[in-house]
Amino acid sequence: MSFETDFIVIGSGVAGLRSSIELAKSGARVTVLTKDKASESNTEYAQGGVAVVLSDDDNAELHEGDTLIAGAGLCDPSAVATLVTEGTVFIKQLIGWGTRFDRDSGKLIFTQEAAHSRRRIIHANGDSTGAEFVRALIARAGRERSIDLTPFANTESLIVRDGRCVGVRFLDPILRTPREVFGRAVILCTGGAGQLYQHTTNPSVATGDGMAMAYFAGAEMADMEFVQFHPTALNIPNAPRFLLSEAMRGEGGILRNKFGERFMPNYDDRAELAPRDIVSRSIVAEMRRTGTRNVLLDMTALDGGFLRHRFPKIYETCRLYGLDISNDPLPVSPASHYCMGGIRTDLWGRSTVPGLYAAGEVTCTGVHGANRLASNSLLEGLVFGARAGRAAVEDSASLKGPFLPRDLSSDAPPSDQTAALSTAVRKRIKRVMWERVGILRDRASLERALKEFAQISSGNLSTSSRNFVTLATLVATAALWREESRGGHYRTDFPDQHDEWRHHSIQVIGKPIGTAEKMDFDISSRV
Ligand code: FAD
Ligand code: SIN
């Protein structure tokens, strides 16, 4: 049942596809395992676009500065510099590979999003940028004969031997049984964990599996308390929270309360284009003040023809709910959207466990700090996906195969696969996360959440259930530890930001929470 390859990539979003392409350049065998169909990922649903320095009035220093400000003192400047400078190179390469961004008379169109000092967001098919990324990257990866992609292959755990990650255990979609694959290195590109929360913009695959797997393998996890809540998810009772892109506010959308009053200028001078955490908290405050479950995103001042052309997917989706975005104010409220925290990696995607690399939303590279600047994550997936692929090849050049261990018995699947996480338990965790570890937190709410998670953890759980509740525990633990408010982490009992908290939280299995001054680390110090 076990087999051997050279490199194992988990996930087929922007980071997984880009790292696979990089690995394949070396001629190595690349096995990509992905949980659902190849295109199903956060990447596929990305709307607003990708931030990149390409317009005449922009430069790397400006993009860097905006990213650092959004990150509220916790970005690693070297990671940000890498992102913005290499980002331009990788986007040009992506265009060379056939990615079609929106243009006017042949020139790229740049849009505005919150906290960007320039119009620097390029987009595709109006509001379907991610789908175009996925289309182009799958097509490019398909040209590499050494890439073997298996869809519907759910990876459950990492295999670590003598302190090195040597493979993964996954459920074979055809045989419907656990299997193991071994190789030179594993690159986790499993994306974020928006699904930890009751209300999220993320698709169902975004359950943070890679973060939990890495934690159990002994990797350091950083900044788990920082979760970004997008201010404007369509709020229709009993419907999934469909994202209404920030670019809608960038193009002139206004937020109103139930009385039709514009309220954002009362909370922040930047009004609708204040950073996301501020807009989300302002919406919560306004909903509480007016006793409602949503506010309204008003696009009605904009031309209907322009809106249909600029936001075709949003236009069509709203129409299915009986809403005409050019005539009807749209009910919105915040929803969990992005994890700033994740597996600690250096600038080359190396985790603290030898043989284990990671890229994209599953990581904490130091690029986003306490709050991600809008549209920086597609760029991160490209830049750091390629870097992780390159490092995995170079670092493992001297490793000699075969990689398939002779004594496979000790790598047998975990004994008890019973008690799959029931829908009811998963719902309970998501509700607790939303109510107690959400946009506003305090000591009492976090302690209550941790108590509930401990109770769930004490039960007989399947591997995926254990992963889910462990991740919830990591977020709540870090949120309880950080006694200040910064970026995506807001404590009502500690509402101010303090310099003495200007460091990263680090969690490692079996140890109390620790700190680090920066994400990058000396690889000679790896465990
Ligand atoms: P993903 O794209 O999420 O890919 C993760 C992959 O891992 C998937 O293929 C998944 O199936 C697979 N996977 C997960 N668990 C397992 C497992 N156990 N076993 C096997 N495979 C697994 N960012 C921007 O920069 N610009 C935007 O406009 C933008 N809009 C967004 C809109 C929405 C609605 C959402 C949800 C996010 C948006 N983001 C945007 C954020 C951005 O899309 C993501 O951060 C980014 O795409 C993450 O890429 P990734 O490759 O790290 O992960
Ligand atoms: C959006 O279009 O509002 C999402 C952009 C992002 O999350 O970066």
XYZ file of C-alpha atoms and ligand atoms in Angstrom:
588
model
C 0.000 0.000 0.000
C 2.960 2.323 0.500
C 4.844 3.893 -2.368
C 7.746 6.205 -3.075
C 8.123 9.467 -4.946
C 10.617 12.353 -4.791
C 8.496 15.223 -3.474
C 5.058 15.282 -1.925
C 2.903 18.394 -2.208
C -0.345 18.586 -0.271
C -2.946 20.942 -1.771
C -3.649 22.387 -5.200
C -4.313 26.079 -4.583
C -1.918 28.770 -5.791
C 0.862 27.700 -3.394
C 0.605 23.979 -4.117
C 0.447 24.404 -7.883
C 3.283 26.918 -7.981
C 5.564 24.813 -5.785
C 4.798 21.680 -7.848
C 5.800 23.470 -11.037
C 9.053 24.579 -9.393
C 9.824 21.063 -8.141
C 9.111 19.563 -11.567
C 11.757 21.825 -13.131
C 14.371 19.631 -11.432
C 13.021 16.586 -13.260
C 11.950 14.987 -9.962
C 8.762 12.980 -9.444
C 6.160 15.196 -7.783
C 3.129 13.647 -6.112
C 0.341 16.154 -5.427
C -2.448 15.034 -3.110
C -5.494 17.231 -2.801
C -8.626 16.827 -0.742
C -11.317 17.607 -3.301
C -11.336 18.230 -7.033
C -8.142 19.939 -8.183
C -9.705 23.397 -8.473
C -11.450 23.436 -5.074
C -9.529 25.813 -2.817
C -9.626 29.293 -1.345
C -7.648 30.344 -4.396
C -10.528 29.388 -6.710
C -12.860 31.849 -4.931
C -10.482 34.817 -4.733
C -12.330 37.816 -6.077
C -10.740 41.246 -5.699
C -7.399 40.513 -7.324
C -3.701 40.440 -6.710
C -1.653 43.352 -5.396
C 1.442 43.918 -7.495
C 3.783 46.759 -8.324
C 3.229 47.249 -12.050
C 1.635 50.666 -12.496
C 3.643 53.766 -13.425
C 2.861 55.637 -10.180
C 3.790 52.720 -7.898
C 7.002 51.239 -6.519
C 8.174 48.440 -4.220
C 8.784 50.804 -1.279
C 5.162 51.997 -1.361
C 3.758 48.461 -1.478
C 6.167 47.450 1.268
C 5.124 50.426 3.405
C 1.396 49.706 3.047
C 1.957 46.038 3.963
C 3.988 46.965 7.043
C 1.359 49.449 8.242
C -1.465 46.915 7.823
C 0.628 44.322 9.708
C 0.536 46.504 12.856
C 4.168 46.090 13.877
C 4.442 42.329 13.445
C 5.580 41.948 9.806
C 9.112 40.763 9.150
C 10.537 43.472 6.855
C 12.714 40.965 4.965
C 9.702 38.781 4.190
C 7.718 41.800 2.987
C 10.593 42.993 0.796
C 10.832 39.517 -0.738
C 7.080 39.464 -1.397
C 6.821 42.804 -3.142
C 10.005 42.617 -5.203
C 9.771 38.988 -6.330
C 5.988 39.326 -6.626
C 6.320 41.531 -9.676
C 8.637 38.982 -11.341
C 6.304 36.059 -10.624
C 3.197 37.889 -11.840
C 4.953 38.719 -15.101
C 5.845 35.030 -15.387
C 2.216 34.089 -14.732
C 1.104 36.443 -17.486
C 3.701 34.767 -19.713
C 2.057 31.438 -18.891
C -1.238 32.697 -20.286
C -3.036 34.244 -17.305
C -5.512 36.815 -18.583
C -5.871 39.862 -16.358
C -8.437 42.546 -17.212
C -7.159 45.221 -19.569
C -8.347 48.395 -21.210
C -6.908 49.080 -24.659
C -4.233 46.470 -23.898
C -3.179 48.077 -20.587
C -3.704 46.365 -17.225
C -6.538 47.855 -15.153
C -5.667 48.608 -11.523
C -8.305 48.809 -8.814
C -8.296 50.187 -5.272
C -8.645 48.213 -2.047
C -8.495 49.250 1.600
C -5.173 50.423 3.066
C -3.387 50.532 -0.325
C -1.900 53.957 -1.085
C -2.085 53.231 -4.826
C -4.455 51.533 -7.242
C -2.344 48.379 -7.534
C -4.775 45.464 -7.628
C -5.034 43.664 -10.949
C -7.955 41.321 -11.514
C -9.397 38.810 -13.934
C -12.915 38.434 -15.329
C -13.899 41.325 -13.061
C -14.286 39.500 -9.769
C -12.980 35.986 -10.543
C -9.236 36.473 -10.221
C -8.642 33.275 -8.262
C -10.399 31.068 -10.790
C -8.156 32.480 -13.519
C -5.061 31.764 -11.372
C -6.212 28.181 -10.918
C -7.033 27.735 -14.614
C -3.651 29.032 -15.719
C -1.629 27.159 -13.080
C -3.402 23.831 -13.640
C -2.769 24.218 -17.361
C 0.918 24.993 -16.717
C 1.321 22.123 -14.227
C -0.385 19.805 -16.729
C 2.537 20.365 -19.093
C 4.945 18.823 -16.550
C 4.905 15.093 -17.037
C 6.539 14.407 -13.690
C 3.635 15.928 -11.753
C 1.079 13.355 -10.680
C -2.001 14.976 -9.100
C -4.500 12.847 -7.184
C -7.792 14.574 -6.337
C -10.065 13.542 -3.444
C -7.030 12.289 -1.512
C -7.415 13.511 2.061
C -4.091 13.667 3.898
C -4.471 12.981 7.606
C -0.991 12.992 9.090
C 2.718 13.421 8.484
C 5.235 10.635 8.976
C 8.287 11.700 10.968
C 11.267 9.392 11.496
C 14.358 10.293 13.475
C 13.191 13.907 13.593
C 12.742 14.213 9.805
C 9.476 14.391 7.885
C 9.684 11.558 5.365
C 6.131 11.143 4.101
C 2.395 11.448 4.633
C -0.536 9.207 5.365
C -3.648 9.772 3.258
C -6.921 8.138 2.390
C -6.754 6.604 -1.067
C -9.831 7.818 -2.973
C -10.111 4.667 -5.101
C -9.115 1.986 -2.603
C -10.862 3.877 0.251
C -8.132 2.839 2.620
C -5.218 4.611 4.371
C -1.952 4.674 2.368
C 1.491 6.113 2.868
C 3.772 7.884 0.453
C 7.436 8.579 1.185
C 9.866 11.002 -0.440
C 12.721 13.459 -0.046
C 10.515 16.211 1.361
C 6.897 17.215 1.970
C 5.494 20.664 1.116
C 2.267 21.522 2.925
C 0.073 23.912 0.919
C -3.231 23.111 2.568
C -4.454 26.688 2.971
C -6.272 28.341 5.831
C -8.834 27.456 8.459
C -11.810 29.780 7.897
C -14.082 26.790 8.513
C -13.187 26.895 12.211
C -15.863 29.579 12.449
C -19.635 29.410 12.124
C -19.635 32.220 9.563
C -16.914 32.198 6.924
C -16.202 33.205 3.358
C -14.058 30.056 2.941
C -15.120 26.881 1.115
C -15.538 23.597 3.006
C -11.955 22.412 2.306
C -10.496 25.222 4.441
C -10.372 23.302 7.734
C -6.714 24.004 8.538
C -5.669 20.323 8.343
C -2.067 21.120 7.393
C -1.582 23.345 10.426
C -2.765 20.615 12.788
C -0.698 17.940 11.009
C 2.435 20.081 11.261
C 1.765 20.787 14.939
C 1.470 17.074 15.700
C 4.692 16.502 13.744
C 6.491 18.892 16.118
C 6.584 22.045 13.953
C 6.457 25.488 15.534
C 3.163 27.324 15.003
C 3.232 31.113 15.013
C 0.724 33.922 15.590
C -2.333 31.687 15.686
C -4.356 34.385 17.474
C -4.462 36.589 14.376
C -7.569 35.843 12.306
C -8.869 38.233 9.671
C -12.626 38.799 9.483
C -13.778 40.185 6.160
C -16.277 43.008 6.754
C -18.663 42.307 3.907
C -20.019 38.806 3.487
C -23.543 38.601 2.072
C -25.836 37.816 4.999
C -28.885 35.904 3.798
C -30.425 33.641 6.474
C -29.464 29.954 5.980
C -27.234 30.699 2.977
C -23.408 30.426 2.957
C -21.644 33.733 3.518
C -20.766 34.696 -0.064
C -17.997 37.309 -0.220
C -18.789 40.796 -1.505
C -15.337 41.930 -2.537
C -13.550 44.814 -0.900
C -13.090 46.090 -4.437
C -16.791 47.048 -4.315
C -15.952 49.584 -1.625
C -12.818 50.432 -3.598
C -15.049 51.380 -6.526
C -17.289 53.564 -4.350
C -19.572 51.259 -2.309
C -20.937 52.812 0.915
C -21.827 51.085 4.194
C -25.142 52.144 5.750
C -27.022 51.180 8.901
C -30.652 50.101 8.984
C -31.745 53.752 8.939
C -29.880 54.280 5.665
C -27.200 56.377 7.405
C -23.555 56.151 6.340
C -21.686 55.245 9.526
C -18.030 54.473 8.718
C -16.842 58.129 8.890
C -17.985 58.108 12.545
C -15.490 55.324 13.268
C -12.450 56.085 11.079
C -11.299 58.898 8.788
C -10.603 56.381 6.053
C -14.273 55.414 6.211
C -15.136 52.364 4.045
C -11.467 51.983 3.063
C -10.085 51.672 6.594
C -8.207 48.405 7.263
C -10.414 45.323 7.455
C -10.196 44.779 11.192
C -11.412 48.326 11.809
C -14.285 48.077 9.332
C -15.333 44.695 10.773
C -15.356 45.966 14.360
C -17.186 49.144 13.313
C -19.874 47.035 11.653
C -20.246 44.931 14.818
C -20.536 48.125 16.894
C -23.128 49.564 14.507
C -25.146 46.329 14.458
C -25.180 46.324 18.269
C -26.086 50.015 18.447
C -28.998 49.624 16.053
C -30.045 46.115 17.142
C -29.607 44.405 13.768
C -27.827 41.318 12.417
C -26.444 43.075 9.353
C -25.614 46.426 7.803
C -26.056 47.384 4.145
C -23.548 47.697 1.332
C -24.926 50.308 -1.003
C -23.706 50.257 -4.619
C -26.756 52.046 -6.035
C -24.902 55.271 -6.855
C -22.846 53.374 -9.427
C -23.922 52.726 -12.981
C -25.714 49.372 -13.456
C -23.852 48.556 -16.670
C -20.503 49.228 -14.992
C -21.407 47.019 -12.004
C -22.545 44.121 -14.214
C -19.281 44.287 -16.141
C -16.970 44.930 -13.179
C -18.502 42.377 -10.772
C -20.171 39.742 -12.981
C -19.975 36.868 -10.499
C -21.196 38.956 -7.578
C -23.948 40.438 -9.742
C -25.141 36.997 -10.788
C -24.920 35.445 -7.301
C -26.870 38.305 -5.715
C -29.474 38.010 -8.472
C -30.018 34.367 -7.452
C -30.976 35.685 -4.000
C -33.353 38.202 -5.581
C -31.004 41.173 -5.155
C -30.081 43.600 -7.924
C -26.792 45.180 -6.815
C -27.459 48.317 -8.833
C -30.830 48.887 -7.108
C -30.866 47.071 -3.777
C -28.682 47.769 -0.733
C -27.050 44.420 0.104
C -27.265 42.890 3.621
C -23.726 42.204 4.859
C -21.897 41.261 8.042
C -18.336 40.143 8.856
C -17.175 36.540 8.449
C -13.903 34.738 9.107
C -11.743 35.041 6.033
C -8.003 34.541 6.467
C -5.490 33.120 8.983
C -2.418 35.274 9.474
C -0.916 32.606 11.740
C 0.278 29.170 10.771
C 3.361 27.018 10.397
C 6.474 29.052 11.148
C 8.649 29.135 8.042
C 11.823 30.880 7.020
C 12.005 32.836 3.765
C 12.416 29.559 1.857
C 9.378 27.763 3.195
C 11.374 25.620 5.613
C 9.460 24.692 8.753
C 11.289 23.928 11.980
C 11.053 20.189 11.171
C 13.673 18.993 8.656
C 12.076 17.621 5.490
C 8.877 19.617 6.073
C 8.233 22.743 4.004
C 5.120 24.883 3.709
C 3.782 27.722 1.567
C 0.686 29.893 1.269
C -2.033 30.509 3.822
C -1.013 27.497 5.934
C 2.186 29.340 6.901
C 3.312 32.252 8.959
C 6.172 33.760 6.947
C 6.146 37.172 8.604
C 4.626 38.729 5.477
C 1.255 39.643 6.982
C 2.080 40.407 10.604
C -1.046 40.927 12.679
C -3.254 41.827 9.719
C -2.959 40.963 6.032
C -3.136 43.747 3.486
C -5.930 42.987 1.005
C -4.910 40.994 -2.086
C -1.428 40.138 -0.790
C -2.107 36.427 -0.395
C -2.341 35.265 -4.000
C 1.014 36.969 -4.383
C 2.368 35.212 -1.296
C 1.290 31.818 -2.664
C 3.160 32.419 -5.904
C 6.372 33.803 -4.415
C 6.743 31.486 -1.450
C 5.336 28.454 -3.295
C 8.143 28.789 -5.831
C 10.728 29.427 -3.096
C 9.658 26.388 -1.051
C 9.917 24.211 -4.170
C 13.393 25.497 -4.937
C 14.623 25.031 -1.346
C 13.198 21.498 -1.094
C 15.124 20.483 -4.219
C 18.391 22.124 -3.139
C 18.281 20.984 0.493
C 17.636 17.351 -0.437
C 20.157 17.116 -3.283
C 22.526 14.953 -1.258
C 19.833 12.597 0.066
C 20.105 9.144 -1.412
C 17.046 6.941 -1.922
C 15.313 4.635 -1.679
C 12.895 6.593 0.519
C 10.481 3.756 1.126
C 11.417 2.397 4.572
C 12.158 -1.326 4.813
C 10.379 -1.670 8.159
C 6.981 -0.279 7.300
C 5.216 -1.842 10.256
C 5.905 1.058 12.602
C 4.238 3.402 10.123
C 0.941 1.554 10.355
C -2.168 3.756 10.377
C -3.402 4.889 13.784
C -5.292 2.101 15.474
C -8.689 3.636 16.066
C -10.503 5.362 13.220
C -13.885 5.292 14.946
C -15.942 8.232 16.100
C -15.673 10.545 13.124
C -16.277 14.127 14.145
C -20.035 14.266 14.141
C -21.662 17.168 12.395
C -23.019 18.212 15.770
C -19.578 18.397 17.403
C -18.078 20.278 14.467
C -20.984 22.735 14.614
C -20.392 23.176 18.335
C -16.715 24.024 17.823
C -17.577 26.487 15.032
C -20.222 28.186 17.168
C -17.876 28.449 20.169
C -15.144 29.868 17.941
C -17.557 32.450 16.513
C -19.026 33.518 19.838
C -15.967 33.306 22.089
C -12.839 33.427 19.928
C -14.233 35.787 17.271
C -13.998 39.434 16.318
C -14.193 40.551 19.969
C -12.601 38.394 22.680
C -11.945 38.598 26.397
C -10.449 36.433 29.103
C -13.753 34.941 30.243
C -14.917 34.052 26.720
C -11.561 32.489 25.818
C -11.342 30.470 29.022
C -14.855 29.146 28.456
C -13.953 28.207 24.875
C -10.824 26.364 26.006
C -12.845 24.448 28.590
C -15.264 23.282 25.921
C -12.439 22.262 23.582
C -10.735 20.307 26.378
C -13.970 18.452 27.007
C -14.348 17.607 23.290
C -10.683 16.556 23.090
C -11.114 14.083 25.925
C -13.504 12.028 23.763
C -12.654 9.252 21.331
C -11.893 11.179 18.155
C -10.914 10.315 14.607
C -7.720 11.885 13.242
C -9.562 14.637 11.360
C -11.658 15.449 14.438
C -8.543 15.606 16.585
C -6.949 17.952 14.024
C -9.981 20.289 14.043
C -10.352 20.652 17.796
C -6.581 20.978 18.249
C -6.492 23.879 15.843
C -9.368 25.594 17.645
C -7.418 25.135 20.881
C -4.258 26.666 19.363
C -6.142 29.798 18.252
C -7.911 30.225 21.597
C -4.723 29.588 23.605
C -2.748 32.234 21.721
C -5.680 34.670 21.926
C -5.840 34.212 25.695
C -2.082 34.649 26.016
C -1.907 37.934 24.067
C -3.113 40.569 26.527
C -3.352 43.465 24.091
C -5.209 44.302 20.868
C -3.329 44.322 17.589
C -4.450 43.830 13.980
C -6.863 40.916 13.689
C -6.766 40.166 17.435
C -9.039 42.358 19.564
C -9.403 41.901 23.318
C -12.184 43.986 24.852
C -10.412 43.615 28.227
C -7.100 44.828 26.735
C -8.215 47.231 23.973
C -4.835 48.919 23.390
C -1.702 47.932 21.519
C 1.473 47.730 23.632
C 5.119 47.676 22.556
C 6.026 44.986 25.066
C 3.768 42.613 23.079
C 5.525 43.304 19.812
C 6.633 39.735 19.249
C 5.239 36.557 17.740
C 3.523 33.795 19.685
C 5.043 30.362 19.159
C 3.305 27.090 20.023
C 5.023 23.697 19.956
C 3.455 20.453 21.068
C 4.284 19.596 24.677
C 5.661 23.044 25.561
C 4.158 26.208 27.062
C 3.560 29.083 24.652
C 6.762 30.958 23.760
C 7.797 33.967 21.683
C 10.007 34.894 18.721
C 11.183 38.303 17.530
C 10.973 37.313 13.846
C 9.775 34.391 11.766
C 12.969 33.697 9.857
C 15.310 31.352 11.729
C 18.741 29.841 11.385
C 18.232 26.375 9.887
C 21.164 24.964 11.800
C 18.948 25.433 14.884
C 16.188 23.203 13.490
C 15.036 20.425 15.788
P -5.793 27.216 -0.920
O -6.006 27.940 -2.165
O -6.888 27.263 0.078
O -5.500 25.704 -1.270
C -5.445 24.720 -0.266
C -5.461 23.354 -0.935
O -5.198 22.335 0.027
C -6.798 22.992 -1.552
O -6.540 22.366 -2.775
C -7.400 22.011 -0.553
O -8.319 21.123 -1.115
C -6.143 21.296 -0.102
N -6.253 20.621 1.193
C -6.661 21.126 2.373
N -6.607 20.187 3.327
C -6.128 19.058 2.740
C -5.865 17.751 3.188
N -6.069 17.386 4.457
N -5.407 16.840 2.303
C -5.209 17.163 1.007
N -5.448 18.393 0.527
C -5.899 19.335 1.378
N -6.503 36.743 -1.654
C -6.013 37.646 -2.527
O -4.794 37.860 -2.582
N -6.857 38.305 -3.366
C -8.219 38.107 -3.373
O -8.936 38.703 -4.149
C -8.735 37.169 -2.448
N -10.069 36.929 -2.401
C -10.534 35.940 -1.600
C -11.893 35.609 -1.642
C -12.384 34.562 -0.907
C -13.834 34.204 -0.965
C -11.496 33.822 -0.071
C -12.004 32.660 0.748
C -10.157 34.150 0.004
C -9.670 35.209 -0.765
N -8.318 35.550 -0.739
C -7.842 36.478 -1.612
C -7.365 34.769 0.058
C -6.653 33.771 -0.877
O -7.590 33.242 -1.776
C -6.014 32.638 -0.131
O -5.319 33.080 0.988
C -5.036 31.892 -1.028
O -5.675 31.562 -2.226
C -4.533 30.653 -0.326
O -3.836 29.859 -1.239
P -3.213 28.487 -0.756
O -2.652 27.825 -1.954
O -2.358 28.712 0.400
O -4.473 27.664 -0.190
C -11.783 40.710 -1.578
O -11.961 40.662 -2.790
O -12.341 41.503 -0.829
C -10.848 39.735 -0.964
C -9.483 40.208 -1.140
C -8.565 39.532 -0.183
O -8.997 38.809 0.720
O -7.366 39.752 -0.317
